[in-house]
Tab-separated table of C-alpha atoms in Angstrom:
chain	number	residue	atom	x	y	z
A	249	UNK	CA	0.000	0.000	0.000
A	250	UNK	CA	1.353	3.411	-0.981
A	251	UNK	CA	2.095	6.057	1.657
A	252	UNK	CA	1.945	9.773	0.878
A	253	UNK	CA	4.829	11.910	2.159
A	254	UNK	CA	3.654	15.428	3.003
A	255	UNK	CA	5.371	18.721	3.717
A	256	UNK	CA	5.265	18.872	7.538
A	257	UNK	CA	4.039	21.798	9.618
A	258	UNK	CA	7.311	23.228	10.963
A	259	UNK	CA	5.878	25.689	13.478
A	260	UNK	CA	2.596	27.377	14.286
A	261	UNK	CA	2.976	30.273	11.821
A	262	UNK	CA	4.687	28.344	9.024
A	263	UNK	CA	2.573	27.830	5.908
A	264	UNK	CA	5.214	26.459	3.543
A	265	UNK	CA	8.679	24.977	3.309
A	266	UNK	CA	11.395	24.793	0.677
A	267	UNK	CA	12.820	21.475	-0.492
A	268	UNK	CA	16.581	21.908	-0.118
A	269	UNK	CA	17.589	18.445	-1.346
A	270	UNK	CA	16.300	14.930	-1.758
A	271	UNK	CA	18.392	12.447	0.216
A	272	UNK	CA	16.615	9.544	-1.500
A	273	UNK	CA	15.758	9.307	-5.195
A	274	UNK	CA	13.005	7.535	-7.106
A	275	UNK	CA	13.671	3.809	-6.918
A	276	UNK	CA	15.675	3.979	-3.673
A	277	UNK	CA	14.809	1.755	-0.752
A	278	UNK	CA	14.049	3.648	2.438
A	279	UNK	CA	13.459	2.541	6.028
A	280	UNK	CA	10.856	4.044	8.307
A	281	UNK	CA	12.282	7.158	10.066
A	282	UNK	CA	15.308	7.198	7.744
A	283	UNK	CA	16.070	10.744	6.429
A	284	UNK	CA	14.197	11.215	3.156
A	285	UNK	CA	14.583	14.898	2.265
A	286	UNK	CA	15.805	18.169	3.721
A	287	UNK	CA	13.694	21.305	4.051
A	288	UNK	CA	14.218	24.910	5.041
A	289	UNK	CA	11.764	27.346	6.648
A	290	UNK	CA	12.173	30.556	8.619
A	291	UNK	CA	12.069	28.408	11.772
A	292	UNK	CA	14.357	25.486	11.065
A	293	UNK	CA	16.439	23.556	8.571
A	294	UNK	CA	15.626	19.913	9.098
A	295	UNK	CA	15.967	16.448	7.643
A	296	UNK	CA	12.512	14.903	7.315
A	297	UNK	CA	12.241	11.167	8.046
A	298	UNK	CA	10.284	8.754	5.919
A	299	UNK	CA	6.846	7.926	7.382
A	300	UNK	CA	7.089	4.329	6.128
A	301	UNK	CA	9.479	1.694	4.843
A	302	UNK	CA	9.464	0.815	1.161
A	303	UNK	CA	10.543	2.219	-2.200
A	304	UNK	CA	10.381	5.857	-3.300
A	305	UNK	CA	8.019	5.549	-6.257
A	306	UNK	CA	7.315	9.233	-6.903
A	307	UNK	CA	8.864	12.620	-6.113
A	308	UNK	CA	6.421	15.459	-6.730
A	309	UNK	CA	8.444	18.510	-5.652
A	310	UNK	CA	11.788	19.551	-7.078
A	311	UNK	CA	14.805	20.691	-5.072
A	312	UNK	CA	14.496	24.444	-4.511
A	313	UNK	CA	10.707	24.352	-4.788
A	314	UNK	CA	8.590	25.984	-2.061
A	315	UNK	CA	5.622	23.832	-1.090
A	316	UNK	CA	2.587	24.490	1.108
A	317	UNK	CA	2.336	22.451	4.294
A	318	UNK	CA	0.433	19.170	4.019
A	319	UNK	CA	1.132	19.007	0.261
A	320	UNK	CA	2.142	15.561	-0.992
A	321	UNK	CA	5.789	15.777	-2.036
A	322	UNK	CA	6.550	12.088	-2.543
A	323	UNK	CA	5.040	8.626	-2.437
A	324	UNK	CA	6.476	5.536	-0.726
A	325	UNK	CA	5.377	2.227	-2.221
A	326	UNK	CA	5.847	-1.334	-1.029
A	327	UNK	CA	9.319	-2.839	-1.318
A	328	UNK	CA	8.318	-4.962	-4.357
A	329	UNK	CA	6.528	-2.147	-6.141
A	330	UNK	CA	8.133	-0.809	-9.303
A	331	UNK	CA	8.995	2.927	-9.304
A	332	UNK	CA	6.942	5.255	-11.460
A	333	UNK	CA	8.517	6.042	-14.861
A	334	UNK	CA	10.715	9.134	-14.896
A	335	UNK	CA	8.430	10.805	-17.424
A	336	UNK	CA	5.529	10.516	-15.007
A	337	UNK	CA	7.528	12.241	-12.287
A	338	UNK	CA	8.501	15.016	-14.708
A	339	UNK	CA	4.905	15.532	-15.689
A	340	UNK	CA	3.973	15.898	-12.057
A	341	UNK	CA	6.621	18.614	-11.621
A	342	UNK	CA	4.930	20.613	-14.346
A	343	UNK	CA	1.510	20.452	-12.742
A	344	UNK	CA	0.547	23.362	-10.481
A	345	UNK	CA	-0.250	22.934	-6.811
A	346	UNK	CA	-2.879	25.150	-5.200
A	347	UNK	CA	-4.750	25.360	-1.978
A	348	UNK	CA	-8.429	24.496	-2.200
A	349	UNK	CA	-9.250	26.928	0.560
A	350	UNK	CA	-8.090	28.333	3.866
A	351	UNK	CA	-6.314	25.643	5.841
A	352	UNK	CA	-6.838	23.008	3.132
A	353	UNK	CA	-4.027	20.759	1.943
A	354	UNK	CA	-2.495	21.671	-1.404
A	355	UNK	CA	-2.849	18.898	-3.948
A	356	UNK	CA	-1.652	18.493	-7.567
A	357	UNK	CA	-4.270	19.197	-10.200
A	358	UNK	CA	-4.499	16.146	-12.447
A	359	UNK	CA	-5.879	16.707	-15.927
A	360	UNK	CA	-8.414	14.205	-17.272
A	361	UNK	CA	-7.285	12.167	-20.314
A	362	UNK	CA	-7.213	14.250	-23.478
A	363	UNK	CA	-7.663	17.511	-21.627
A	364	UNK	CA	-5.018	20.099	-20.767
A	365	UNK	CA	-4.667	21.065	-17.087
A	366	UNK	CA	-6.694	24.094	-16.067
A	367	UNK	CA	-4.829	27.166	-14.877
A	368	UNK	CA	-4.883	27.364	-11.063
A	369	UNK	CA	-7.010	30.485	-10.837
A	370	UNK	CA	-9.166	30.244	-13.915
A	371	UNK	CA	-12.123	30.161	-11.536
A	372	UNK	CA	-11.459	33.791	-10.677
A	373	UNK	CA	-13.017	34.738	-14.028
A	374	UNK	CA	-16.174	32.822	-13.192
A	375	UNK	CA	-19.143	34.317	-11.421
A	376	UNK	CA	-19.110	31.303	-9.086
A	377	UNK	CA	-15.950	32.510	-7.318
A	378	UNK	CA	-15.740	35.894	-5.624
A	379	UNK	CA	-12.616	38.072	-5.514
A	380	UNK	CA	-12.370	37.390	-1.776
A	381	UNK	CA	-12.214	33.648	-2.444
A	382	UNK	CA	-9.388	34.100	-4.924
A	383	UNK	CA	-7.437	36.330	-2.537
A	384	UNK	CA	-7.839	33.775	0.244
A	385	UNK	CA	-6.566	31.019	-2.045
A	386	UNK	CA	-3.498	33.106	-2.836
A	387	UNK	CA	-2.467	33.886	0.747
A	388	UNK	CA	-2.099	32.387	4.210
A	389	UNK	CA	-3.866	33.638	7.365
A	390	UNK	CA	-0.592	35.290	8.436
A	391	UNK	CA	-0.308	37.179	5.144
A	392	UNK	CA	-3.932	38.268	5.341
A	393	UNK	CA	-3.411	39.541	8.884
A	394	UNK	CA	-0.365	41.575	7.815
A	395	UNK	CA	-2.397	42.946	4.899
A	396	UNK	CA	-5.337	43.795	7.161
A	397	UNK	CA	-3.123	45.501	9.750
A	398	UNK	CA	-1.484	47.633	7.060
A	399	UNK	CA	-4.609	48.244	4.961
A	400	UNK	CA	-3.139	46.538	1.886
A	401	UNK	CA	-5.157	44.982	-0.953
A	402	UNK	CA	-3.506	41.575	-1.531
A	403	UNK	CA	-4.747	41.507	-5.116
A	404	UNK	CA	-2.272	44.317	-5.890
A	405	UNK	CA	0.672	42.073	-4.971
A	406	UNK	CA	2.351	39.679	-7.402
A	407	UNK	CA	2.885	36.404	-5.566
A	408	UNK	CA	6.107	34.424	-5.858
A	409	UNK	CA	4.764	31.301	-4.120
A	410	UNK	CA	3.138	28.255	-5.599
A	411	UNK	CA	0.663	29.098	-8.376
A	412	UNK	CA	1.085	32.808	-7.684
A	413	UNK	CA	0.502	32.464	-3.944
A	414	UNK	CA	1.333	35.634	-2.005
A	415	UNK	CA	3.920	34.743	0.645
A	416	UNK	CA	4.968	36.602	3.763
A	417	UNK	CA	8.113	37.697	1.919
A	418	UNK	CA	6.014	39.135	-0.923
A	419	UNK	CA	3.871	41.295	1.332
A	420	UNK	CA	6.836	42.441	3.440
A	421	UNK	CA	8.687	43.405	0.266
A	422	UNK	CA	5.577	45.250	-0.927
A	423	UNK	CA	5.319	47.137	2.362
A	424	UNK	CA	8.958	48.105	2.037
A	425	UNK	CA	8.339	49.604	-1.407
A	426	UNK	CA	4.913	51.173	-0.921
A	427	UNK	CA	3.382	53.179	1.897
A	428	UNK	CA	-0.051	51.779	2.909
A	429	UNK	CA	-3.005	54.139	3.137
A	430	UNK	CA	-3.077	53.633	6.889
A	431	UNK	CA	-0.964	51.748	9.399
A	432	UNK	CA	-1.566	50.158	12.783
A	433	UNK	CA	-0.050	53.097	14.666
A	434	UNK	CA	-0.847	56.559	13.171
A	435	UNK	CA	2.171	58.782	12.706
A	436	UNK	CA	2.551	62.523	12.507
A	437	UNK	CA	2.813	63.787	8.895
A	438	UNK	CA	6.399	63.961	7.684
A	439	UNK	CA	8.049	64.661	4.397
A	440	UNK	CA	8.423	61.434	2.470
A	441	UNK	CA	11.960	60.532	1.472
A	442	UNK	CA	12.222	57.713	-1.032
A	443	UNK	CA	15.686	56.316	-1.697
A	444	UNK	CA	16.234	54.916	-5.183
A	445	UNK	CA	16.963	51.198	-5.277
A	446	UNK	CA	20.606	50.193	-5.478
A	447	UNK	CA	21.526	48.948	-8.935
A	448	UNK	CA	24.669	46.853	-9.305
A	449	UNK	CA	26.555	46.979	-12.580
A	450	UNK	CA	28.015	43.847	-14.110
A	451	UNK	CA	31.561	43.257	-12.959
A	452	UNK	CA	31.238	45.409	-9.834
A	453	UNK	CA	29.906	42.791	-7.444
A	454	UNK	CA	32.333	40.114	-8.612
A	455	UNK	CA	30.017	37.204	-7.822
A	456	UNK	CA	26.264	36.934	-7.363
A	457	UNK	CA	24.356	34.027	-5.851
A	458	UNK	CA	20.815	33.464	-4.698
A	459	UNK	CA	20.039	33.647	-0.995
A	460	UNK	CA	19.327	30.281	0.591
A	461	UNK	CA	15.794	29.647	1.799
A	462	UNK	CA	16.957	30.092	5.403
A	463	UNK	CA	18.789	33.338	4.584
A	464	UNK	CA	15.702	34.799	2.917
A	465	UNK	CA	13.497	33.855	5.855
A	466	UNK	CA	15.949	35.360	8.349
A	467	UNK	CA	15.989	38.576	6.304
A	468	UNK	CA	12.191	38.743	6.248
A	469	UNK	CA	11.949	38.003	9.968
A	470	UNK	CA	14.487	40.659	10.955
A	471	UNK	CA	12.966	43.374	8.769
A	472	UNK	CA	9.495	42.539	10.116
A	473	UNK	CA	10.786	42.738	13.697
A	474	UNK	CA	12.325	46.160	13.136
A	475	UNK	CA	9.049	47.323	11.641
A	476	UNK	CA	6.987	45.828	14.493
A	477	UNK	CA	8.832	46.664	17.708
A	478	UNK	CA	10.151	49.955	19.061
A	479	UNK	CA	13.712	48.753	19.679
A	480	UNK	CA	15.761	50.190	22.546
A	481	UNK	CA	19.049	48.792	23.880
A	482	UNK	CA	20.905	48.929	27.181
A	483	UNK	CA	24.335	47.519	28.092
A	484	UNK	CA	25.494	46.325	31.535
A	485	UNK	CA	29.016	45.370	32.613
A	486	UNK	CA	29.164	42.211	34.719
A	487	UNK	CA	31.898	40.656	36.837
A	488	UNK	CA	32.033	36.890	36.288
A	489	UNK	CA	34.660	36.389	38.985
A	490	UNK	CA	32.326	34.518	41.328
A	491	UNK	CA	30.936	32.389	38.480
A	492	UNK	CA	34.481	31.587	37.349
A	493	UNK	CA	35.325	30.243	40.833
A	494	UNK	CA	32.170	28.104	40.988
A	495	UNK	CA	32.736	26.866	37.434
A	496	UNK	CA	36.310	25.824	38.229
A	497	UNK	CA	35.157	23.976	41.360
A	498	UNK	CA	32.315	22.120	39.578
A	499	UNK	CA	33.872	21.596	36.149
A	500	UNK	CA	35.135	18.037	36.673
A	501	UNK	CA	31.891	16.992	38.374
A	502	UNK	CA	29.886	18.109	35.332
A	503	UNK	CA	32.296	16.423	32.939
A	504	UNK	CA	31.725	13.133	34.763
A	505	UNK	CA	28.013	13.690	34.168
A	506	UNK	CA	28.751	14.054	30.444
A	507	UNK	CA	28.340	17.826	29.964
A	508	UNK	CA	30.461	20.958	29.964
A	509	UNK	CA	29.706	23.680	32.495
A	510	UNK	CA	29.837	26.877	30.446
A	511	UNK	CA	29.286	30.522	31.301
A	512	UNK	CA	26.149	30.375	29.156
A	513	UNK	CA	24.583	27.877	31.566
A	514	UNK	CA	24.982	30.340	34.442
A	515	UNK	CA	23.640	33.202	32.336
A	516	UNK	CA	20.598	31.172	31.301
A	517	UNK	CA	19.825	30.331	34.924
A	518	UNK	CA	20.174	34.003	35.927
A	519	UNK	CA	17.875	35.020	33.040
A	520	UNK	CA	15.212	32.548	34.172
A	521	UNK	CA	15.272	33.985	37.705
A	522	UNK	CA	14.995	37.518	36.283
A	523	UNK	CA	12.052	36.552	34.053
A	524	UNK	CA	10.237	35.318	37.150
A	525	UNK	CA	10.960	38.606	38.936
A	526	UNK	CA	10.044	40.857	35.971
A	527	UNK	CA	7.304	38.943	34.086
A	528	UNK	CA	6.564	41.653	31.499
A	529	UNK	CA	9.858	40.721	29.818
A	530	UNK	CA	8.392	37.233	29.336
A	531	UNK	CA	5.358	38.597	27.494
A	532	UNK	CA	4.087	39.431	24.008
A	533	UNK	CA	1.975	42.162	22.429
A	534	UNK	CA	-1.415	41.280	20.939
A	535	UNK	CA	-2.964	44.414	19.470
A	536	UNK	CA	-3.475	46.696	22.467
A	537	UNK	CA	-3.170	43.835	24.979
A	538	UNK	CA	-0.187	42.396	26.828
A	539	UNK	CA	-0.041	38.592	26.954
A	540	UNK	CA	1.906	37.320	29.972
A	541	UNK	CA	3.219	33.835	29.273
A	542	UNK	CA	2.729	31.135	31.877
A	543	UNK	CA	5.768	29.138	30.753
A	544	UNK	CA	9.364	30.311	30.526
A	545	UNK	CA	10.687	28.996	27.212
A	546	UNK	CA	14.118	30.411	26.425
A	547	UNK	CA	15.561	30.266	22.921
A	548	UNK	CA	19.332	30.057	22.570
A	549	UNK	CA	20.653	31.216	19.183
A	550	UNK	CA	23.029	28.796	17.464
A	551	UNK	CA	25.270	29.997	14.624
A	552	UNK	CA	25.437	27.555	11.711
A	553	UNK	CA	27.639	27.567	8.642
A	554	UNK	CA	24.529	28.172	6.532
A	555	UNK	CA	22.648	30.614	8.806
A	556	UNK	CA	21.228	31.004	12.290
A	557	UNK	CA	18.691	28.960	14.239
A	558	UNK	CA	17.108	29.387	17.669
A	559	UNK	CA	16.227	26.113	19.420
A	560	UNK	CA	14.107	26.576	22.538
A	561	UNK	CA	14.643	25.223	26.063
A	562	UNK	CA	11.025	24.548	27.031
A	563	UNK	CA	9.921	25.029	30.659
A	564	UNK	CA	13.418	26.228	31.455
A	565	UNK	CA	12.410	27.312	34.957
A	566	UNK	CA	11.889	23.648	35.898
A	567	UNK	CA	15.553	22.744	35.252
A	568	UNK	CA	18.577	23.107	37.514
A	569	UNK	CA	22.009	24.176	36.272
A	570	UNK	CA	22.938	20.632	35.228
A	571	UNK	CA	19.657	20.181	33.338
A	572	UNK	CA	20.111	23.521	31.560
A	573	UNK	CA	23.678	22.599	30.581
A	574	UNK	CA	22.458	19.323	29.086
A	575	UNK	CA	19.616	21.015	27.242
A	576	UNK	CA	21.900	23.672	25.695
A	577	UNK	CA	24.471	21.107	24.536
A	578	UNK	CA	21.832	18.742	23.141
A	579	UNK	CA	19.897	21.401	21.207
A	580	UNK	CA	23.051	22.988	19.789
A	581	UNK	CA	24.436	19.626	18.619
A	582	UNK	CA	21.185	18.613	16.940
A	583	UNK	CA	20.799	22.060	15.354
A	584	UNK	CA	24.168	21.645	13.644
A	585	UNK	CA	23.269	18.133	12.461
A	586	UNK	CA	19.772	19.222	11.287
A	587	UNK	CA	18.046	16.865	13.702
A	588	UNK	CA	15.802	19.336	15.520
A	589	UNK	CA	12.068	18.676	15.702
A	590	UNK	CA	9.611	21.428	14.677
A	591	UNK	CA	8.348	21.918	18.242
A	592	UNK	CA	11.922	22.526	19.427
A	593	UNK	CA	12.263	25.753	17.442
A	594	UNK	CA	8.895	27.296	18.262
A	595	UNK	CA	7.106	28.620	21.324
A	596	UNK	CA	9.991	30.678	22.715
A	597	UNK	CA	9.143	33.513	25.106
A	598	UNK	CA	12.642	35.048	25.396
A	599	UNK	CA	15.906	34.657	23.466
A	600	UNK	CA	19.619	34.695	24.287
A	601	UNK	CA	22.213	35.282	21.566
A	602	UNK	CA	25.951	34.983	22.125
A	603	UNK	CA	28.067	37.139	19.778
A	604	UNK	CA	30.792	37.035	22.436
A	605	UNK	CA	31.767	33.530	21.347
A	606	UNK	CA	33.396	35.175	18.319
A	607	UNK	CA	35.086	37.883	20.402
A	608	UNK	CA	32.513	40.689	20.186
A	609	UNK	CA	32.423	42.853	23.327
A	610	UNK	CA	28.640	43.140	22.961
A	611	UNK	CA	25.938	43.301	20.308
A	612	UNK	CA	22.672	45.167	19.726
A	613	UNK	CA	20.424	42.229	18.811
A	614	UNK	CA	17.069	42.394	17.023
A	615	UNK	CA	14.075	41.058	18.945
A	616	UNK	CA	12.843	37.596	17.940
A	617	UNK	CA	9.127	38.148	17.252
A	618	UNK	CA	6.632	37.806	18.843
A	619	UNK	CA	8.843	38.165	21.912
A	620	UNK	CA	9.533	41.569	23.449
A	621	UNK	CA	13.173	41.257	24.525
A	622	UNK	CA	16.461	39.565	23.679
A	623	UNK	CA	19.725	39.281	25.628
A	624	UNK	CA	23.127	39.614	23.963
A	625	UNK	CA	26.125	37.981	25.673
A	626	UNK	CA	29.474	39.672	25.085
A	627	UNK	CA	32.971	38.204	25.210
A	628	UNK	CA	34.143	37.261	28.734
A	629	UNK	CA	37.794	38.031	29.423
A	630	UNK	CA	40.150	39.023	32.231
A	631	UNK	CA	40.535	42.798	32.502
A	632	UNK	CA	41.985	45.285	35.013
A	633	UNK	CA	39.225	46.885	37.101
A	634	UNK	CA	39.172	49.328	40.000
A	635	UNK	CA	38.135	47.732	43.301
A	636	UNK	CA	38.303	49.760	46.541
A	637	UNK	CA	40.654	52.313	44.960
A	638	UNK	CA	42.952	49.531	43.789
A	639	UNK	CA	43.462	47.795	40.470
A	640	UNK	CA	42.640	44.091	40.247
A	641	UNK	CA	42.310	41.519	37.484
A	642	UNK	CA	38.797	40.136	37.126
A	643	UNK	CA	36.801	38.077	34.592
A	644	UNK	CA	34.527	40.681	33.038
A	645	UNK	CA	31.987	40.881	30.248
A	646	UNK	CA	29.096	42.920	28.888
A	647	UNK	CA	25.428	41.932	28.632
A	648	UNK	CA	23.110	43.876	26.332
A	649	UNK	CA	19.353	43.807	26.090
A	650	UNK	CA	17.170	44.765	23.167
A	651	UNK	CA	13.628	45.444	24.309
A	652	UNK	CA	10.302	46.561	22.897
A	653	UNK	CA	9.530	50.020	24.235
A	654	UNK	CA	5.844	49.541	23.455
A	655	UNK	CA	5.446	47.657	26.742
A	656	UNK	CA	8.873	47.735	28.435
A	657	UNK	CA	10.159	51.032	29.785
A	658	UNK	CA	13.822	51.744	30.414
A	659	UNK	CA	13.460	51.443	34.183
A	660	UNK	CA	11.862	47.992	33.811
A	661	UNK	CA	14.562	46.786	31.418
A	662	UNK	CA	17.252	48.036	33.783
A	663	UNK	CA	15.554	46.288	36.699
A	664	UNK	CA	15.616	43.053	34.709
A	665	UNK	CA	19.290	43.459	33.798
A	666	UNK	CA	20.223	44.456	37.325
A	667	UNK	CA	18.642	41.243	38.588
A	668	UNK	CA	20.792	39.206	36.186
A	669	UNK	CA	23.946	41.122	37.145
A	670	UNK	CA	23.340	40.680	40.881
A	671	UNK	CA	22.704	36.943	40.487
A	672	UNK	CA	25.875	36.374	38.481
A	673	UNK	CA	28.101	38.483	40.716
A	674	UNK	CA	26.839	36.818	43.895
A	675	UNK	CA	26.369	33.237	42.707
A	676	UNK	CA	25.558	30.746	45.445
A	677	UNK	CA	27.754	27.676	44.971
A	678	UNK	CA	24.903	25.493	46.266
A	679	UNK	CA	22.953	26.389	43.100
A	680	UNK	CA	25.544	24.667	40.897
């Protein structure tokens, strides 16, 4: 019996994914849960396991193709079943895939014998389908919400997705080029200044290549965050001298337990305590309401050779220092090997990023939406400092916070950072 392989839902707000590469080809044997293909979304790059054992009889989506979630991308047949002819697979590539409605799975349109396939939106010329229906077919709920919030007519936008589908990237690009008639937050009239687009001449750039799917999604996400949140940053200097002593005393004990005790583990624990003390930092904005999250789910950014990903330590406040150390190491290792599950890169309520690992003194990070704050960890090094009118050598570093001034005022952000600083500088060895 044949088994359909579908594009998985890789996060609550994800409506599509891009096929990066097929690990198996038509005719290959595959075991259940063996990696079948690799996808990329704005949440995660991941290898998708086969839902069944058998033979790959059909591949319906090409490498580099962006596919709506729940679309059938391949078919697994029984081990003794002959693969579909190559021509059949090619024909399927040429057939458009559309959504039959909001939330419906996208399916290939098969033409009856002797009849050419219908164009995906031919129904839009029929009186039986309204313009609203067509617009809904060409956009996801997220895109429609962005359009509604910015008073944009989706029908004015040329979609780059499947069958002309308007993607989040399309509408964000449109908003960057055109000023909507009205926006969510009214602004005082100002003189419009429009910068001409940069045009590169041949031979000047040297080499041009397409952004990867992950790179494009990161770009969209960062631009959207800047447009959404009123970013403000503060920087605190922290002495890690006490943490360094505790770390040295507990290092071998943690190694026997199979994990490394890093400065990041201490910082994560201090952040969790501060989120309990200042809960508005562990919140989100929903229109004119503030949503205070019950759980503390902290994302820890991991730099990859091909981009950046933020796996999430769920219910972080329930873990001790050893548990947090294990969680950080496990998530980072599986992020680099593309083994993260969709639920492990979603649901974060706060994020930590660590530019200091590359030597940066501190960074001014962009908030990871829909969160309202992000912590940047600077490089930790021994420096001369003044203590009681004398000069001493101490392990020092900077922590920066980017916060959303819509709901977090400077005094609140400083209270949060002060809590982290105090915890780190007065670490109780019994907590390690």
